[in-house]
């Protein structure tokens, strides 16, 4: 397929780091603003068991979905996922691994919400940030786990005291004051003296967090001729609330990490492995989201071919909500099953930390997509979880952003024209390989000709949404003057608009405020 002249924007600017070989890959995700999320959903304090079980169910689905994930450890609104040392999952490409994990997790979280909270509506879309850290050997990976579990212990012990004090009538300030500077044993003492609580009797899910792994289980499959049982070892995804700091668990589950380290842990060191990548300054950033295995997804949900208008409108609605939530996104462009979001040059979202921007934007999109599905497809049950991958791109000038967008629009045109021909041929009785054969090597004008000759169809009369994709941006809808006491104030209202138009220079000249400056493109 001939490359368009815009294609250089991919070749020269895209980057996708490969993670170093022979390292365990850890993806740690953490709920965004879960302090607030837990409040508006009335989570019990300090620990809502249903919320924890929902997190565990999501982690279980993760291990069932991704075979190279060997272990997961979770506490509160965070979960760490461990890929085996030698994994070749997506050739160890960082943004692929990160985006698939956070997006799939979020999808399951939204889908399973009602199983754990049957009488609570999801009032806001949950979303997660995520990062990837590599650990080169058993010692550091074990130290990482110990670090998280010690953190769980410290936080939970503090929170248990804090909420007992608050529930007994103390103000939050007083409770903080009481706990300031106390050691672990002081807190245990306080619980015992004031509330007759033995901290060690608290549920293990609160004290130890949750581990998810595949356990080998012997099951009887049948009996032989003499009545002796024939067993088979099966691996069963298991959740356990146990100690992973000491050697015991690892000695009885040697297959998870293959070897067991014996040196004593120094888990303070592990934080040094966490490398933060920030987006380069003075660059416009694009997050491009793309549904995975959508061919299969569209088949299962019987989406119309070549274009399902409702599916496209759901993409647009999800994109609009993303842009309302992240005001730094100045423009969105989508077609098919992908969407690109352009962040303004000076964004300080997450202090420009790449993986946090990528994952929060992606999971917010995933969340609203899953949530709004039934609104758009009231008669179609969501049979398979949609999940998306995302990548991030940086361009130093608006001109190149415009070229990027033109490249995507050229791609929209190319694939849509091809698919329109392909499906017309298939619907007229050709089989799929025949249809591909007919279209092989044809130019754009040949395809228009084919549509016209065989099907009396003028390609240019096809709906603009299919041919041009969708542009999402803010537009000033009204300007009104409020009469005040001393002076009149002029107010503006900006609403999200979705338009199906060419992103040629004329469009940018008509909407100079999108890039917040007049520029020639
Ligand atoms: P950020 O977006 O920076 O992660 P956050 O509000 O999510 O901010 P965290 O440090 O991640 O802050 O803390 C998670 C918060 O979510 C805690 O304050 C805790 O109260 C709440 N939370 C998470 N899970 C539960 C749960 N199972 N039960 C009760 N509260 C929970
Ligand atoms: P990958 O996991 O590599 O992204 P994919 O199956 O998602 O694989 P794409 O190249 O993204 O591959 O192809 C998406 C497919 O989904 C297209 O072939 C098209 O048939 C279908 N599709 C996408 N959007 C729609 C839509 N709105 N309506 C109908 N079908 C669609
Ligand atoms: Mg959080
Ligand atoms: Mg957290």
Coordinates of C-alpha atoms and ligand atoms in Angstrom, one line a residue:
X1 CA 0.0 0.0 0.0
X2 CA 1.5 3.4 -1.0
X3 CA 2.4 5.5 2.0
X4 CA 0.9 9.0 2.1
X5 CA 3.2 12.0 2.2
X6 CA 2.2 12.4 5.8
X7 CA 3.5 9.1 6.9
X8 CA 6.8 10.6 8.1
X9 CA 5.0 11.7 11.2
X10 CA 4.9 8.1 12.3
X11 CA 8.4 7.0 11.2
X12 CA 10.2 10.0 12.6
X13 CA 8.4 10.8 15.8
X14 CA 6.9 7.7 17.3
X15 CA 8.8 6.1 20.0
X16 CA 8.0 3.0 21.9
X17 CA 10.6 1.9 24.3
X18 CA 11.4 -1.8 24.7
X19 CA 11.9 -2.9 28.2
X20 CA 15.3 -4.4 29.1
X21 CA 15.6 -8.1 28.7
X22 CA 16.0 -10.6 31.6
X23 CA 14.0 -8.4 34.0
X24 CA 10.8 -9.1 35.7
X25 CA 8.3 -6.6 34.4
X26 CA 6.0 -5.1 37.0
X27 CA 2.9 -3.0 36.1
X28 CA 1.6 -1.1 39.1
X29 CA -1.8 0.6 38.7
X30 CA -3.5 2.9 41.2
X31 CA -7.0 4.3 41.2
X32 CA -7.1 8.0 40.3
X33 CA -8.7 10.1 43.0
X34 CA -10.0 7.1 44.8
X35 CA -10.1 9.1 48.0
X36 CA -13.0 11.0 46.4
X37 CA -14.3 7.9 44.5
X38 CA -14.5 5.9 47.8
X39 CA -16.4 8.8 49.5
X40 CA -19.0 9.3 46.8
X41 CA -19.6 5.6 46.7
X42 CA -19.9 5.3 50.5
X43 CA -17.0 2.8 50.9
X44 CA -16.8 1.6 54.5
X45 CA -13.8 3.1 56.3
X46 CA -11.1 2.2 56.7
X47 CA -11.7 -0.9 54.5
X48 CA -14.6 -1.7 52.3
X49 CA -14.4 -5.4 51.8
X50 CA -16.6 -5.5 48.6
X51 CA -14.3 -2.9 47.0
X52 CA -11.3 -5.0 47.8
X53 CA -13.0 -8.1 46.5
X54 CA -13.9 -6.3 43.3
X55 CA -10.2 -5.3 42.9
X56 CA -9.3 -9.0 43.4
X57 CA -11.8 -10.2 40.9
X58 CA -10.2 -7.8 38.3
X59 CA -6.8 -9.1 39.1
X60 CA -8.0 -12.7 38.7
X61 CA -9.4 -11.8 35.3
X62 CA -6.0 -10.3 34.4
X63 CA -4.1 -13.5 35.2
X64 CA -6.7 -15.5 33.3
X65 CA -6.3 -13.1 30.3
X66 CA -2.6 -12.7 30.2
X67 CA -0.7 -16.0 30.4
X68 CA 2.7 -14.4 31.0
X69 CA 1.5 -12.7 34.2
X70 CA 2.6 -15.0 37.0
X71 CA 1.6 -13.1 40.1
X72 CA -0.3 -10.1 41.3
X73 CA -0.4 -8.2 44.6
X74 CA -3.0 -5.7 45.6
X75 CA -3.9 -3.4 48.4
X76 CA -6.4 -0.5 48.7
X77 CA -6.8 1.0 45.2
X78 CA -3.6 -0.3 43.8
X79 CA -2.5 -3.6 42.2
X80 CA 0.9 -4.7 41.0
X81 CA 1.2 -7.3 38.2
X82 CA 4.3 -9.4 37.6
X83 CA 5.3 -10.7 34.2
X84 CA 7.7 -13.6 34.1
X85 CA 11.3 -12.6 33.6
X86 CA 11.6 -13.8 30.0
X87 CA 8.2 -12.7 28.7
X88 CA 8.1 -11.7 25.0
X89 CA 4.6 -10.2 25.5
X90 CA 4.3 -7.5 22.7
X91 CA 8.1 -7.8 22.3
X92 CA 8.3 -6.1 25.7
X93 CA 7.1 -2.8 24.3
X94 CA 6.4 -0.6 27.2
X95 CA 3.4 1.4 26.1
X96 CA 1.6 -1.7 24.7
X97 CA 2.1 -3.6 27.9
X98 CA 1.1 -0.7 30.1
X99 CA -2.0 0.3 28.1
X100 CA -3.4 -3.2 27.7
X101 CA -3.1 -3.8 31.4
X102 CA -4.7 -0.6 32.7
X103 CA -7.4 -0.7 30.1
X104 CA -8.4 -4.3 30.6
X105 CA -8.4 -3.9 34.3
X106 CA -10.6 -0.8 34.1
X107 CA -13.0 -2.6 31.7
X108 CA -13.4 -5.5 34.2
X109 CA -13.8 -3.1 37.1
X110 CA -16.8 -1.3 35.4
X111 CA -18.3 -4.6 34.2
X112 CA -18.1 -6.3 37.6
X113 CA -19.1 -3.4 39.7
X114 CA -22.7 -4.4 39.9
X115 CA -21.7 -8.0 41.0
X116 CA -20.0 -6.5 44.1
X117 CA -22.3 -3.5 44.6
X118 CA -25.7 -4.6 43.4
X119 CA -27.5 -1.7 45.1
X120 CA -25.0 1.0 44.3
X121 CA -25.0 2.9 41.0
X122 CA -21.6 3.8 39.6
X123 CA -21.7 7.5 39.9
X124 CA -18.4 8.4 38.2
X125 CA -16.2 6.4 35.9
X126 CA -13.4 4.8 37.8
X127 CA -10.0 5.3 36.1
X128 CA -6.4 4.3 36.9
X129 CA -2.9 5.5 36.4
X130 CA -0.2 2.9 35.7
X131 CA 3.5 2.6 35.4
X132 CA 6.0 0.0 34.4
X133 CA 9.1 -0.9 36.5
X134 CA 11.7 -3.5 35.7
X135 CA 13.5 -5.6 38.3
X136 CA 16.6 -7.5 37.2
X137 CA 16.8 -10.3 39.7
X138 CA 14.9 -12.3 42.3
X139 CA 16.2 -10.3 45.2
X140 CA 14.9 -7.0 43.9
X141 CA 11.6 -8.5 42.8
X142 CA 11.1 -10.0 46.3
X143 CA 12.1 -6.7 47.9
X144 CA 9.6 -4.9 45.7
X145 CA 6.8 -7.2 47.0
X146 CA 8.0 -6.8 50.6
X147 CA 8.0 -3.0 50.1
X148 CA 4.3 -3.1 49.0
X149 CA 3.3 -5.4 51.8
X150 CA 5.1 -3.4 54.5
X151 CA 3.3 -0.3 53.1
X152 CA 0.0 -2.2 53.3
X153 CA 0.7 -3.0 57.0
X154 CA 1.8 0.5 57.9
X155 CA -1.2 2.2 56.2
X156 CA -3.7 -0.3 57.4
X157 CA -2.6 -0.1 61.0
X158 CA -2.7 3.6 61.0
X159 CA -6.1 3.8 59.2
X160 CA -7.6 1.2 61.7
X161 CA -6.5 3.4 64.6
X162 CA -7.5 6.6 62.9
X163 CA -11.1 5.4 62.1
X164 CA -11.6 3.8 65.5
X165 CA -10.8 7.2 67.1
X166 CA -13.0 9.1 64.6
X167 CA -15.9 6.6 65.1
X168 CA -15.6 7.0 68.9
X169 CA -16.2 10.7 68.7
X170 CA -12.8 12.3 68.1
X171 CA -12.4 14.8 65.2
X172 CA -10.1 13.9 62.3
X173 CA -7.6 16.5 63.5
X174 CA -7.6 15.1 67.1
X175 CA -7.2 11.6 65.7
X176 CA -4.2 12.7 63.6
X177 CA -2.7 14.4 66.6
X178 CA -3.1 11.3 68.8
X179 CA -1.3 9.1 66.3
X180 CA 1.5 11.5 65.4
X181 CA 4.9 10.0 66.1
X182 CA 3.5 6.7 67.4
X183 CA 5.3 3.4 66.6
X184 CA 3.7 0.2 65.5
X185 CA 3.6 -1.3 69.0
X186 CA 2.0 2.0 70.3
X187 CA -0.8 1.6 67.8
X188 CA -1.4 -2.0 68.8
X189 CA -1.4 -0.9 72.4
X190 CA -3.9 1.9 71.6
X191 CA -6.3 -0.5 69.9
X192 CA -6.1 -2.9 72.7
X193 CA -6.4 -0.4 75.5
X194 CA -9.1 1.9 74.1
X195 CA -11.1 -0.4 71.9
X196 CA -10.3 -4.0 73.1
X197 CA -9.1 -4.8 69.6
X198 CA -6.3 -7.2 68.9
X199 CA -4.9 -5.9 65.7
X200 CA -3.7 -9.4 64.7
X201 CA -7.3 -10.6 64.8
X202 CA -8.3 -8.1 62.0
X203 CA -9.2 -9.8 58.7
X204 CA -6.1 -10.9 56.8
X205 CA -7.4 -9.2 53.6
X206 CA -7.0 -5.9 55.4
X207 CA -3.7 -6.6 57.1
X208 CA -1.8 -8.5 54.4
X209 CA -3.4 -7.4 51.1
X210 CA -4.2 -9.9 48.4
X211 CA -2.0 -12.2 46.3
X212 CA -3.2 -13.7 43.0
X213 CA -1.4 -16.6 41.4
X214 CA -2.0 -19.9 39.6
X215 CA -1.9 -22.8 42.1
X216 CA -1.3 -26.3 41.0
X217 CA -4.2 -28.5 42.1
X218 CA -4.4 -32.2 41.7
X219 CA -7.9 -33.2 40.5
X220 CA -9.3 -36.7 39.9
X221 CA -10.4 -36.9 36.3
X222 CA -11.5 -40.6 36.2
X223 CA -10.7 -44.0 37.5
X224 CA -8.6 -46.7 35.9
X225 CA -9.9 -50.3 35.3
X226 CA -8.9 -51.3 38.9
X227 CA -10.8 -48.3 40.4
X228 CA -7.6 -46.4 41.2
X229 CA -8.1 -42.6 40.7
X230 CA -6.3 -41.0 37.7
X231 CA -5.4 -37.4 38.6
X232 CA -4.3 -34.5 36.6
X233 CA -2.5 -31.4 37.8
X234 CA -4.5 -28.3 36.9
X235 CA -3.6 -24.7 37.5
X236 CA -6.3 -22.7 39.2
X237 CA -6.2 -19.0 39.7
X238 CA -6.2 -18.4 43.4
X239 CA -6.5 -15.4 45.7
X240 CA -4.8 -15.6 49.1
X241 CA -4.2 -13.1 51.9
X242 CA -0.8 -14.3 53.1
X243 CA 2.7 -13.1 54.0
X244 CA 5.0 -12.7 51.1
X245 CA 7.8 -11.0 52.9
X246 CA 9.2 -14.1 54.5
X247 CA 10.5 -17.1 52.6
X248 CA 7.8 -19.6 53.5
X249 CA 5.3 -18.8 50.7
X250 CA 8.0 -18.7 48.1
X251 CA 9.5 -22.0 49.2
X252 CA 6.2 -23.8 48.7
X253 CA 5.5 -22.0 45.4
X254 CA 8.9 -22.2 43.7
X255 CA 7.4 -22.4 40.3
X256 CA 6.0 -18.8 40.4
X257 CA 9.4 -17.1 40.3
X258 CA 11.4 -20.3 39.5
X259 CA 14.1 -19.8 42.1
X260 CA 13.9 -18.5 45.7
X261 CA 16.3 -15.9 46.9
X262 CA 17.8 -16.4 50.3
X263 CA 19.4 -13.1 51.1
X264 CA 17.8 -10.8 53.5
X265 CA 15.6 -8.1 51.9
X266 CA 16.6 -4.4 51.8
X267 CA 13.4 -3.1 50.2
X268 CA 14.3 0.6 50.5
X269 CA 16.6 0.2 47.5
X270 CA 13.8 -0.8 45.2
X271 CA 12.3 2.6 44.8
X272 CA 15.4 3.6 42.8
X273 CA 14.3 1.4 39.9
X274 CA 11.3 3.5 39.3
X275 CA 12.3 5.7 36.3
X276 CA 10.0 8.5 35.4
X277 CA 9.8 9.7 31.8
X278 CA 8.5 13.1 31.2
X279 CA 7.3 14.5 28.0
X280 CA 9.7 16.9 26.3
X281 CA 8.9 20.5 26.9
X282 CA 7.4 22.8 24.2
X283 CA 5.8 19.8 22.5
X284 CA 2.2 19.1 21.7
X285 CA 1.3 15.6 22.8
X286 CA -1.0 13.1 21.2
X287 CA -2.4 10.1 22.9
X288 CA -3.8 7.7 20.3
X289 CA -6.2 5.0 21.5
X290 CA -6.9 2.0 19.4
X291 CA -9.3 -0.9 20.1
X292 CA -7.7 -4.3 20.2
X293 CA -9.1 -7.3 18.4
X294 CA -11.9 -5.2 17.1
X295 CA -12.5 -7.4 14.2
X296 CA -13.6 -10.2 16.5
X297 CA -15.4 -7.7 18.8
X298 CA -17.4 -6.3 15.8
X299 CA -18.3 -9.8 14.7
X300 CA -19.5 -10.9 18.1
X301 CA -21.6 -7.8 18.5
X302 CA -22.9 -8.0 15.0
X303 CA -21.8 -4.5 14.1
X304 CA -22.8 -3.3 10.6
X305 CA -20.1 -3.6 8.0
X306 CA -18.2 -1.7 6.8
X307 CA -19.4 0.9 9.2
X308 CA -21.5 0.7 12.3
X309 CA -22.9 4.2 12.8
X310 CA -23.9 3.5 16.4
X311 CA -20.4 2.2 17.3
X312 CA -18.9 5.3 15.8
X313 CA -21.2 7.5 17.7
X314 CA -20.3 5.7 20.9
X315 CA -16.6 6.4 20.2
X316 CA -17.5 10.1 19.6
X317 CA -19.5 10.3 22.8
X318 CA -16.7 8.7 24.8
X319 CA -14.2 11.0 23.3
X320 CA -16.3 14.1 24.1
X321 CA -16.5 13.0 27.8
X322 CA -12.7 12.4 27.9
X323 CA -12.2 16.0 26.6
X324 CA -14.6 17.4 29.1
X325 CA -12.8 15.7 31.9
X326 CA -9.3 16.7 30.6
X327 CA -9.6 20.3 29.6
X328 CA -6.0 20.3 28.4
X329 CA -7.1 18.2 25.4
X330 CA -7.7 20.7 22.7
X331 CA -8.7 18.4 19.8
X332 CA -9.8 14.9 19.1
X333 CA -9.9 13.0 15.8
X334 CA -11.4 9.5 15.4
X335 CA -12.4 7.0 12.8
X336 CA -13.0 3.3 12.9
X337 CA -11.9 2.0 16.2
X338 CA -9.2 4.6 17.0
X339 CA -9.1 8.1 18.5
X340 CA -6.3 10.6 18.8
X341 CA -6.3 13.3 21.5
X342 CA -4.2 16.4 21.2
X343 CA -3.0 17.9 24.4
X344 CA -2.1 21.6 24.5
X345 CA 1.6 22.4 24.4
X346 CA 1.9 23.7 28.0
X347 CA -0.1 21.0 29.7
X348 CA 1.1 20.3 33.2
X349 CA -1.2 17.2 33.7
X350 CA 0.7 14.8 36.0
X351 CA 3.7 17.1 35.6
X352 CA 4.0 15.7 32.1
X353 CA 4.7 12.2 33.3
X354 CA 4.2 10.1 30.2
X355 CA 2.8 6.9 31.6
X356 CA 0.4 8.7 33.9
X357 CA -1.0 10.8 31.1
X358 CA -1.3 7.8 28.8
X359 CA -3.0 5.5 31.3
X360 CA -5.4 8.0 32.9
X361 CA -6.6 9.2 29.5
X362 CA -7.0 5.7 28.1
X363 CA -8.8 4.2 31.1
X364 CA -11.2 7.1 31.3
X365 CA -12.1 6.4 27.7
X366 CA -12.4 2.7 28.4
X367 CA -14.6 3.3 31.4
X368 CA -17.1 5.6 29.7
X369 CA -17.1 3.4 26.6
X370 CA -18.2 0.4 28.7
X371 CA -20.6 2.4 30.8
X372 CA -22.4 4.0 27.8
X373 CA -22.6 0.8 25.8
X374 CA -26.1 0.0 26.9
X375 CA -27.3 3.5 26.1
X376 CA -26.1 3.2 22.5
X377 CA -26.9 -0.5 22.1
X378 CA -29.9 -1.1 24.4
X379 CA -30.6 -4.4 22.6
X380 CA -27.1 -5.7 22.4
X381 CA -25.5 -7.1 25.5
X382 CA -21.8 -6.5 25.9
X383 CA -20.5 -10.0 25.4
X384 CA -16.8 -9.4 25.3
X385 CA -14.9 -6.7 27.1
X386 CA -13.5 -4.0 24.8
X387 CA -10.0 -3.0 25.5
X388 CA -7.8 -0.5 24.0
X389 CA -4.1 0.1 23.5
X390 CA -2.6 3.5 23.5
X391 CA 0.5 5.3 22.4
X392 CA 1.9 8.7 23.0
X393 CA 3.5 11.0 20.4
X394 CA 5.1 14.4 20.7
X395 CA 5.4 17.0 18.1
X396 CA 7.2 20.3 18.5
X397 CA 4.9 22.4 16.1
X398 CA 1.3 22.8 15.4
X399 CA 2.1 22.3 11.7
X400 CA 3.3 18.8 12.4
X401 CA 0.2 18.1 14.5
X402 CA -1.9 19.1 11.5
X403 CA 0.1 16.8 9.3
X404 CA -0.4 14.0 11.8
X405 CA -4.1 14.6 11.7
X406 CA -4.1 14.8 7.9
X407 CA -2.2 11.5 7.9
X408 CA -4.9 9.9 10.0
X409 CA -7.6 11.4 7.8
X410 CA -5.9 10.0 4.7
X411 CA -5.9 6.6 6.5
X412 CA -9.6 7.0 7.2
X413 CA -10.3 7.7 3.6
X414 CA -8.1 4.9 2.3
X415 CA -9.5 2.2 4.6
X416 CA -13.1 3.3 4.3
X417 CA -13.0 3.4 0.5
X418 CA -11.4 -0.1 0.5
X419 CA -13.9 -1.5 3.0
X420 CA -16.8 0.0 1.2
X421 CA -15.8 -1.7 -2.0
X422 CA -14.9 -4.9 -0.1
X423 CA -18.3 -5.2 1.7
X424 CA -20.3 -4.3 -1.4
X425 CA -18.6 -7.1 -3.3
X426 CA -19.1 -9.5 -0.4
X427 CA -22.7 -8.5 0.0
X428 CA -23.2 -9.0 -3.7
X429 CA -22.2 -12.6 -3.4
X430 CA -18.4 -12.7 -3.9
X431 CA -16.4 -14.6 -1.3
X432 CA -13.9 -12.6 0.8
X433 CA -10.7 -13.8 -1.0
X434 CA -12.3 -13.0 -4.3
X435 CA -13.2 -9.5 -3.1
X436 CA -9.6 -8.9 -2.0
X437 CA -8.3 -10.2 -5.3
X438 CA -10.5 -7.8 -7.3
X439 CA -9.3 -4.8 -5.2
X440 CA -5.6 -5.8 -5.2
X441 CA -3.5 -3.0 -6.8
X442 CA -6.5 -0.7 -7.5
X443 CA -6.1 3.0 -7.1
X444 CA -8.5 5.4 -5.4
X445 CA -10.2 6.4 -8.7
X446 CA -10.5 2.7 -9.7
X447 CA -12.4 2.0 -6.5
X448 CA -14.8 4.9 -7.1
X449 CA -15.2 3.7 -10.7
X450 CA -16.0 0.1 -9.4
X451 CA -18.6 1.4 -6.9
X452 CA -20.2 3.4 -9.7
X453 CA -20.2 0.8 -12.4
X454 CA -21.1 -2.2 -10.4
X455 CA -23.3 -0.7 -7.7
X456 CA -24.4 2.7 -9.1
X457 CA -22.9 4.1 -6.0
X458 CA -21.3 7.5 -5.8
X459 CA -18.7 7.2 -3.1
X460 CA -18.8 10.9 -2.4
X461 CA -22.5 10.6 -1.3
X462 CA -21.6 8.2 1.5
X463 CA -22.1 9.7 5.0
X464 CA -19.3 12.2 5.9
X465 CA -18.8 10.5 9.2
X466 CA -17.6 7.3 7.3
X467 CA -15.5 9.1 4.7
X468 CA -13.9 11.9 6.8
X469 CA -14.0 10.6 10.4
X470 CA -14.9 12.7 13.3
X471 CA -13.3 15.9 14.7
X472 CA -14.1 16.8 18.3
X473 CA -13.4 20.3 19.6
X474 CA -14.8 23.1 21.6
X475 CA -16.9 25.7 20.0
X476 CA -18.2 29.0 21.3
X477 CA -22.0 28.6 21.4
X478 CA -23.1 31.8 23.0
X479 CA -21.9 35.0 24.3
X480 CA -24.1 36.8 26.7
X481 CA -23.9 39.8 28.8
X482 CA -24.8 39.7 32.5
X483 CA -26.0 42.9 34.0
X484 CA -24.2 43.3 37.2
X485 CA -24.5 45.9 40.0
X486 CA -21.5 48.0 38.9
X487 CA -20.5 46.7 35.5
X488 CA -21.8 44.4 32.8
X489 CA -19.8 41.1 32.4
X490 CA -19.6 39.2 29.1
X491 CA -19.7 35.5 29.5
X492 CA -18.9 32.8 26.9
X493 CA -20.1 29.2 26.7
X494 CA -18.0 26.6 25.0
X495 CA -19.5 23.3 24.1
X496 CA -18.0 20.1 22.6
X497 CA -18.8 19.7 18.9
X498 CA -18.3 16.8 16.7
X499 CA -17.9 17.6 13.0
X500 CA -17.1 15.4 9.9
X501 CA -15.0 17.7 7.9
X502 CA -11.7 18.0 6.0
X503 CA -8.9 19.1 8.2
X504 CA -7.4 21.3 5.5
X505 CA -5.8 24.7 6.0
X506 CA -9.2 26.3 5.6
X507 CA -10.5 24.5 8.6
X508 CA -7.6 25.6 10.8
X509 CA -7.9 29.2 9.6
X510 CA -11.6 29.1 10.6
X511 CA -10.8 27.8 14.0
X512 CA -7.5 29.5 15.0
X513 CA -8.3 29.3 18.7
X514 CA -7.9 25.5 18.7
X515 CA -4.1 25.9 18.8
X516 CA -4.6 29.1 20.8
X517 CA -2.6 31.1 18.3
X518 CA -2.8 32.1 14.7
X519 CA -0.4 30.1 12.6
X520 CA -0.1 29.2 9.0
X521 CA -0.3 25.6 8.0
Ligands
LIG1 P1 -4.3 9.4 43.5 O1 -5.2 9.8 42.3 O2 -3.1 10.3 43.7 O3 -3.9 8.0 43.5 P2 -6.1 8.8 45.6 O4 -7.2 9.6 46.2 O5 -6.5 7.6 44.8 O6 -5.2 9.7 44.8 P3 -4.4 7.0 47.2 O7 -3.2 7.4 47.9 O8 -4.3 6.1 46.0 O9 -5.2 8.3 46.8 O10 -5.4 6.4 48.2 C1 -6.5 5.6 47.9 C2 -7.7 6.1 48.7 O11 -8.9 5.4 48.3 C3 -7.5 6.0 50.2 O12 -7.7 7.3 50.7 C4 -8.6 5.1 50.6 O13 -9.4 5.8 51.6 C5 -9.5 4.9 49.4 N1 -9.8 3.5 49.2 C6 -9.3 2.7 48.3 N2 -9.8 1.5 48.4 C7 -10.6 1.5 49.5 C8 -11.4 0.5 50.2 N3 -11.4 -0.8 49.7 N4 -12.1 0.8 51.2 C9 -12.1 2.1 51.7 N5 -11.4 3.1 51.1 C10 -10.7 2.8 50.0
LIG2 P1 -5.5 -5.1 16.6 O1 -5.7 -5.8 17.9 O2 -4.2 -5.4 15.9 O3 -5.8 -3.6 16.7 P2 -8.0 -5.2 15.2 O4 -8.9 -6.4 14.9 O5 -8.6 -4.2 16.2 O6 -6.6 -5.7 15.6 P3 -7.9 -3.1 13.2 O7 -7.0 -2.9 12.1 O8 -8.0 -2.0 14.3 O9 -7.7 -4.5 13.8 O10 -9.3 -3.3 12.5 C1 -10.5 -3.0 13.0 C2 -11.6 -3.8 12.3 O11 -12.8 -3.6 13.1 C3 -11.8 -3.3 10.9 O12 -11.4 -4.4 10.0 C4 -13.3 -3.2 10.8 O13 -13.9 -4.2 10.1 C5 -13.8 -3.3 12.2 N1 -14.4 -2.0 12.6 C6 -13.8 -0.9 13.2 N2 -14.7 0.1 13.5 C7 -15.9 -0.4 13.1 C8 -17.2 0.2 13.0 N3 -17.4 1.4 13.5 N4 -18.1 -0.5 12.5 C9 -17.9 -1.7 12.0 N5 -16.7 -2.3 12.0 C10 -15.7 -1.7 12.5
LIG3 MG1 -5.2 6.2 44.1
LIG4 MG1 -3.5 4.1 46.1

